[in-house]
Coordinates of C-alpha atoms and ligand atoms in Angstrom, one line a residue:
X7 CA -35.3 -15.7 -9.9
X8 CA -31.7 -16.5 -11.0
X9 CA -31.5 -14.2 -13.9
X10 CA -32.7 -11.6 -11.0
X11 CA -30.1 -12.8 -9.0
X12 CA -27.6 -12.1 -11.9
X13 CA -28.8 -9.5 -13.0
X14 CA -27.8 -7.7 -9.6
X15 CA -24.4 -9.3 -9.2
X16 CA -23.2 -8.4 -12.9
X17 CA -24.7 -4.8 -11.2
X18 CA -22.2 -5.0 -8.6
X19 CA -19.4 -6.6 -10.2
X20 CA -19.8 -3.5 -12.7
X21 CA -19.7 -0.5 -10.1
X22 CA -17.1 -2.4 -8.6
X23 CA -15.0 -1.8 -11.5
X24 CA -16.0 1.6 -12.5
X25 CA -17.3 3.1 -9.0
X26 CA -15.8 6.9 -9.7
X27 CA -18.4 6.4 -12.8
X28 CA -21.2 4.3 -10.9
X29 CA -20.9 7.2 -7.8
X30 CA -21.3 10.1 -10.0
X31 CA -23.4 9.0 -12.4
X32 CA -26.9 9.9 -10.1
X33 CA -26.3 13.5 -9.6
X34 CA -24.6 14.5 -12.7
X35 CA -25.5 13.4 -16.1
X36 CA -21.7 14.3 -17.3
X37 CA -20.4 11.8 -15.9
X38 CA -18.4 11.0 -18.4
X39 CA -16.5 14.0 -17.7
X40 CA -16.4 13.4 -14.1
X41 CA -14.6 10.2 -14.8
X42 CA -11.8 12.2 -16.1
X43 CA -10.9 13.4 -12.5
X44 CA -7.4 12.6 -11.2
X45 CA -7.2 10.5 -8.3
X46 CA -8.2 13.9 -5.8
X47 CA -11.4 11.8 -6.0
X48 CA -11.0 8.8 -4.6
X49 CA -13.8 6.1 -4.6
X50 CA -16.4 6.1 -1.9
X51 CA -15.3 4.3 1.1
X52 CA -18.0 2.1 2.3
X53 CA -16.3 2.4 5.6
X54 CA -14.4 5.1 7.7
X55 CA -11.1 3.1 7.7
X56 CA -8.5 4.5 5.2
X57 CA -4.9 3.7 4.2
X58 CA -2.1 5.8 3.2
X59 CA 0.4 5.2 1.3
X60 CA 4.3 6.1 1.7
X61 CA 6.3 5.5 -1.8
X62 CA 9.6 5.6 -0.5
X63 CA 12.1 8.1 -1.6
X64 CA 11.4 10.3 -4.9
X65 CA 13.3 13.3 -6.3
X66 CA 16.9 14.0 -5.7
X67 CA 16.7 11.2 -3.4
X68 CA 16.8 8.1 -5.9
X69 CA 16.6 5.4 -2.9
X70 CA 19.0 2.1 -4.1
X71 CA 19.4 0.8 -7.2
X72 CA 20.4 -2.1 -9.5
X73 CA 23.8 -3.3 -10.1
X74 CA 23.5 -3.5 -14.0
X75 CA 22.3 -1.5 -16.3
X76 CA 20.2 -0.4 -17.0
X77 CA 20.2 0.8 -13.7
X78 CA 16.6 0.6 -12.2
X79 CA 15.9 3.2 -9.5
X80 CA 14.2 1.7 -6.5
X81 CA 11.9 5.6 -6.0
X82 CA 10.4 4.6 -9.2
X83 CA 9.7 0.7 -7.9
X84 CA 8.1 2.7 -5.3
X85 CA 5.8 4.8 -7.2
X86 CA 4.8 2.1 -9.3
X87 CA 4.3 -0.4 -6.3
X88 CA 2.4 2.5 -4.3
X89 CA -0.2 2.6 -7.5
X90 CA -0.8 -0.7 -8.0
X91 CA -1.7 -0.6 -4.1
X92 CA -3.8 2.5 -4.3
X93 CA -6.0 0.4 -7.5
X94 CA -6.8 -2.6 -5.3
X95 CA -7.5 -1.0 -2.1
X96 CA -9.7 1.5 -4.1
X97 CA -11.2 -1.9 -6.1
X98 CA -11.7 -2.8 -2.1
X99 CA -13.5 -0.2 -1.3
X100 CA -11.2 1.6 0.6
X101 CA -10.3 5.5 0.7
X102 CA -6.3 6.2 0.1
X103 CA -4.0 9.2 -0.4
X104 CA -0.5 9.2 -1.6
X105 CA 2.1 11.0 0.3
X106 CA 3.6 11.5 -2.9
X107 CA 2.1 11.5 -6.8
X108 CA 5.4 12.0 -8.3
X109 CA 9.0 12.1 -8.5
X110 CA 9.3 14.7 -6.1
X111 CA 11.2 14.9 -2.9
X112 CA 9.1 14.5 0.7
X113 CA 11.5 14.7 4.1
X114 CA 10.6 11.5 6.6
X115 CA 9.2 14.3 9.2
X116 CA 6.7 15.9 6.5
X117 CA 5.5 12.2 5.7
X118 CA 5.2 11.6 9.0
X119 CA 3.5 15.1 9.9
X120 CA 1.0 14.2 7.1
X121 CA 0.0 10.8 8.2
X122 CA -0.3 12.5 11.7
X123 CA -2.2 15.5 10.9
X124 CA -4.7 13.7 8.6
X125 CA -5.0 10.4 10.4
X126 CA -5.6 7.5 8.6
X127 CA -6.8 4.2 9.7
X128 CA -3.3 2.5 9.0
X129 CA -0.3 3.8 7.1
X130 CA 1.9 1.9 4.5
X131 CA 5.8 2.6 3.4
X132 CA 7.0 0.9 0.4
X133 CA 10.2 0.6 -0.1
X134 CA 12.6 -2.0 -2.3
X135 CA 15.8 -3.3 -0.8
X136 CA 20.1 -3.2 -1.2
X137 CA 22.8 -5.2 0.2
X138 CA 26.7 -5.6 -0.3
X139 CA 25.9 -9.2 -0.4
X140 CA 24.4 -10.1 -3.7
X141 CA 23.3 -13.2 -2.3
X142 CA 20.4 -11.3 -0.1
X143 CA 17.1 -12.1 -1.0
X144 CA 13.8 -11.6 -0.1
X145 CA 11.1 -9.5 1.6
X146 CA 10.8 -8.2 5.1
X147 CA 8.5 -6.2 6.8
X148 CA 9.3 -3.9 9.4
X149 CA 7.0 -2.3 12.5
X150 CA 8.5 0.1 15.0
X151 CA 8.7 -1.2 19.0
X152 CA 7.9 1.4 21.0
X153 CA 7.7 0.7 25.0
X154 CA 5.3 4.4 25.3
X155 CA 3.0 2.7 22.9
X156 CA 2.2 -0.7 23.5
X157 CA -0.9 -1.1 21.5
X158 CA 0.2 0.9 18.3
X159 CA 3.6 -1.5 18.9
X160 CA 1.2 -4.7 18.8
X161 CA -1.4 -3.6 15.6
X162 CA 1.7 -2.8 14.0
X163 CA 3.1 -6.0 14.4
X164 CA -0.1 -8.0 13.5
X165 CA -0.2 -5.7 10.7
X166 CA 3.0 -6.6 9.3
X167 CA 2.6 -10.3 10.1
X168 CA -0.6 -10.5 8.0
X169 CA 1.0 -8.1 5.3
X170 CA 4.2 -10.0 5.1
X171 CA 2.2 -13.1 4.7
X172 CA 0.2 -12.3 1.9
X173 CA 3.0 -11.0 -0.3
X174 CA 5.0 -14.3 0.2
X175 CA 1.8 -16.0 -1.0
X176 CA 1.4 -13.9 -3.7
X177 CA 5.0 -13.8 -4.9
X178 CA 6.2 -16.9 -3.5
X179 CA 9.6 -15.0 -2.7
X180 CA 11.7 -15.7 0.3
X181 CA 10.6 -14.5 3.7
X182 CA 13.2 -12.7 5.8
X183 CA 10.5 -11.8 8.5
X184 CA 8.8 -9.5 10.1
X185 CA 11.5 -6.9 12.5
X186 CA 11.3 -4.2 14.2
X187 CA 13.1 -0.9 12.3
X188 CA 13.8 2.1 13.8
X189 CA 12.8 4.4 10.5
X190 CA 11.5 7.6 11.1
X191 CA 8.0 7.3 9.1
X192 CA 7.0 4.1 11.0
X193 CA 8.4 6.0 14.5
X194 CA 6.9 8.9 14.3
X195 CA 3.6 7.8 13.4
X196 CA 1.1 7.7 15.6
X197 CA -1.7 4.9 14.0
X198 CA -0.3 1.5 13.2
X199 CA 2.3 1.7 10.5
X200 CA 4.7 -0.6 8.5
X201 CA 7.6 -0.4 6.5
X202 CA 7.4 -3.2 4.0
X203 CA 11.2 -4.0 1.2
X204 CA 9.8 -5.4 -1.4
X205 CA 12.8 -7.5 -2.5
X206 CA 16.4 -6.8 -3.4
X207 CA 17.4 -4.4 -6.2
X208 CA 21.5 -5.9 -5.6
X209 CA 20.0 -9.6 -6.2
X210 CA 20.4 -10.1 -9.9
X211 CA 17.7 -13.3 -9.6
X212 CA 15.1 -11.0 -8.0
X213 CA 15.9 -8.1 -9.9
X214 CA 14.7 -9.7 -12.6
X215 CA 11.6 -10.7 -11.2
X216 CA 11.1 -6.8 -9.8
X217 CA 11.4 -5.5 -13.4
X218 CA 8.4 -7.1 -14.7
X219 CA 5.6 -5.1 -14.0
X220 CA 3.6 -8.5 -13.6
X221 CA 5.4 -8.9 -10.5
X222 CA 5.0 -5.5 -8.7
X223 CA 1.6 -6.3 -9.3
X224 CA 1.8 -9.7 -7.1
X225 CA 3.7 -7.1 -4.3
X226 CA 0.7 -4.5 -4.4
X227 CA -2.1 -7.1 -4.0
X228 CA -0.5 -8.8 -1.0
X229 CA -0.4 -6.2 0.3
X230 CA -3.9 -4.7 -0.4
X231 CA -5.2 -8.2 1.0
X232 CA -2.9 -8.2 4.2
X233 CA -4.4 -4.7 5.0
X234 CA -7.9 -5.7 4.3
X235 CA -7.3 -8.9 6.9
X236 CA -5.8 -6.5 9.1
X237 CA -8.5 -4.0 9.1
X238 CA -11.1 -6.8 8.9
X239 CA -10.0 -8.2 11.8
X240 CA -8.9 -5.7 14.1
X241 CA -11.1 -2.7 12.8
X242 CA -14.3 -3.7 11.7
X243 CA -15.1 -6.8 14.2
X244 CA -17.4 -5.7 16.6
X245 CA -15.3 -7.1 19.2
X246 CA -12.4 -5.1 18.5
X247 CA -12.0 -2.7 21.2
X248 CA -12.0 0.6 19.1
X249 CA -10.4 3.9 20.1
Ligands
ZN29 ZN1 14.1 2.6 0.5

């Protein structure tokens, strides 16, 4: 009876891990080959919420950057942070897509235009943060306030909140709150959206921290888990008035 019982959850726990293997593996006998796919595939999602994902910046534009060298580039923070976040909300079950899988340049109004045009459940903007004052520290999470949109204004808010919440528990950084931000990614979006700065590339205390890959990592999964609260909560309850 237990060993049954194990015997199932080591099951799950491994197509939990490998599920691009575990989902191919019945129709195709190469699926060692299908493994191989770039992230085009994404896991299954075992529901019909999805996130995307906005790494800030990219290209010619570089973003903010450290004071000392070697000068870290906060588009790369990004890109890094924005994988990391794609891995656990995949190891969640959830679908993503990147607005950007590269170091390449994307306007605000073609993100935006993407999100709109392929509509997913919530959309994310990762971004690291500058300052003249070296003393500014911290994370902050941003929503856009929008009087024509009250709803979208609120699940954006309580997305934040529970997204902001997680990182500081994850990180134990300093909390500079959750604001509104009149950025054009998180305004001209139409499903709820947030804007999250990870921390300060001009703080030479939490620069240090943001270098270490470790650390991103702590960023990423704060996130993954505020979004999964969110989206437990105000998605997938069956009280949730859905539209
Ligand atoms: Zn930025």
């Amino acid at each position: 009876m237990y060993n049954k019982t194990f015997y199932i959850l080591a099951l799950l726990l491994f197509s939990l891990n490998s599920c691009s293997a575990a989902r191919h593996h019945h129709h195709h006998p190469v699926a060692k080959q299908r493994e191989r796919l770039p992230e085009k595939e994404p896991c299954k999602p075992t529901k019909k919420t999805w996130v995307m994902i906005d790494p800030g910046h990219g290209g010619e534009d570089f973003g903010t950057h450290s004071l000392k060298p070697p000068r870290y580039q906060e588009k790369y923070l990004n890109l890094s942070t924005a994988y990391m976040l794609k891995g656990c909300l995949q190891q969640m079950g959830y679908k993503t897509t990147l607005t950007r899988h590269n170091d390449t340049f994307i306007s605000l109004g073609q993100r935006a235009a993407l999100a709109n045009s392929e509509k997913p459940t919530v959309f994310v903007s990762v971004h690291y943060n500058s300052a003249p004052s070296t003393q500014a520290e911290g994370v902050e999470v941003f929503f856009y306030r929008s009087n024509k949109n009250i709803e979208r204004t609120a699940q954006s808010k309580k997305l934040a909140e529970l997204v902001l919440n997680k990182i500081l528990a994850k990180t134990q950084a300093k909390s500079r709150g959750v604001k509104h931000g009149d950025f054009a990614v998180i305004r001209e979006t139409t499903m709820p959206a947030i804007l999250i700065e990870g921390g300060f590339l001009t703080n030479e205390n939490e620069m240090g921290k943001l270098r270490d890959p470790a650390y991103l990592k702590k960023v990423a999964t704060g996130i993954a888990e505020g979004v999964h609260q969110y989206i437990a909560a105000e998605i997938d309850t069956p009280v949730a008035k859905k539209k």
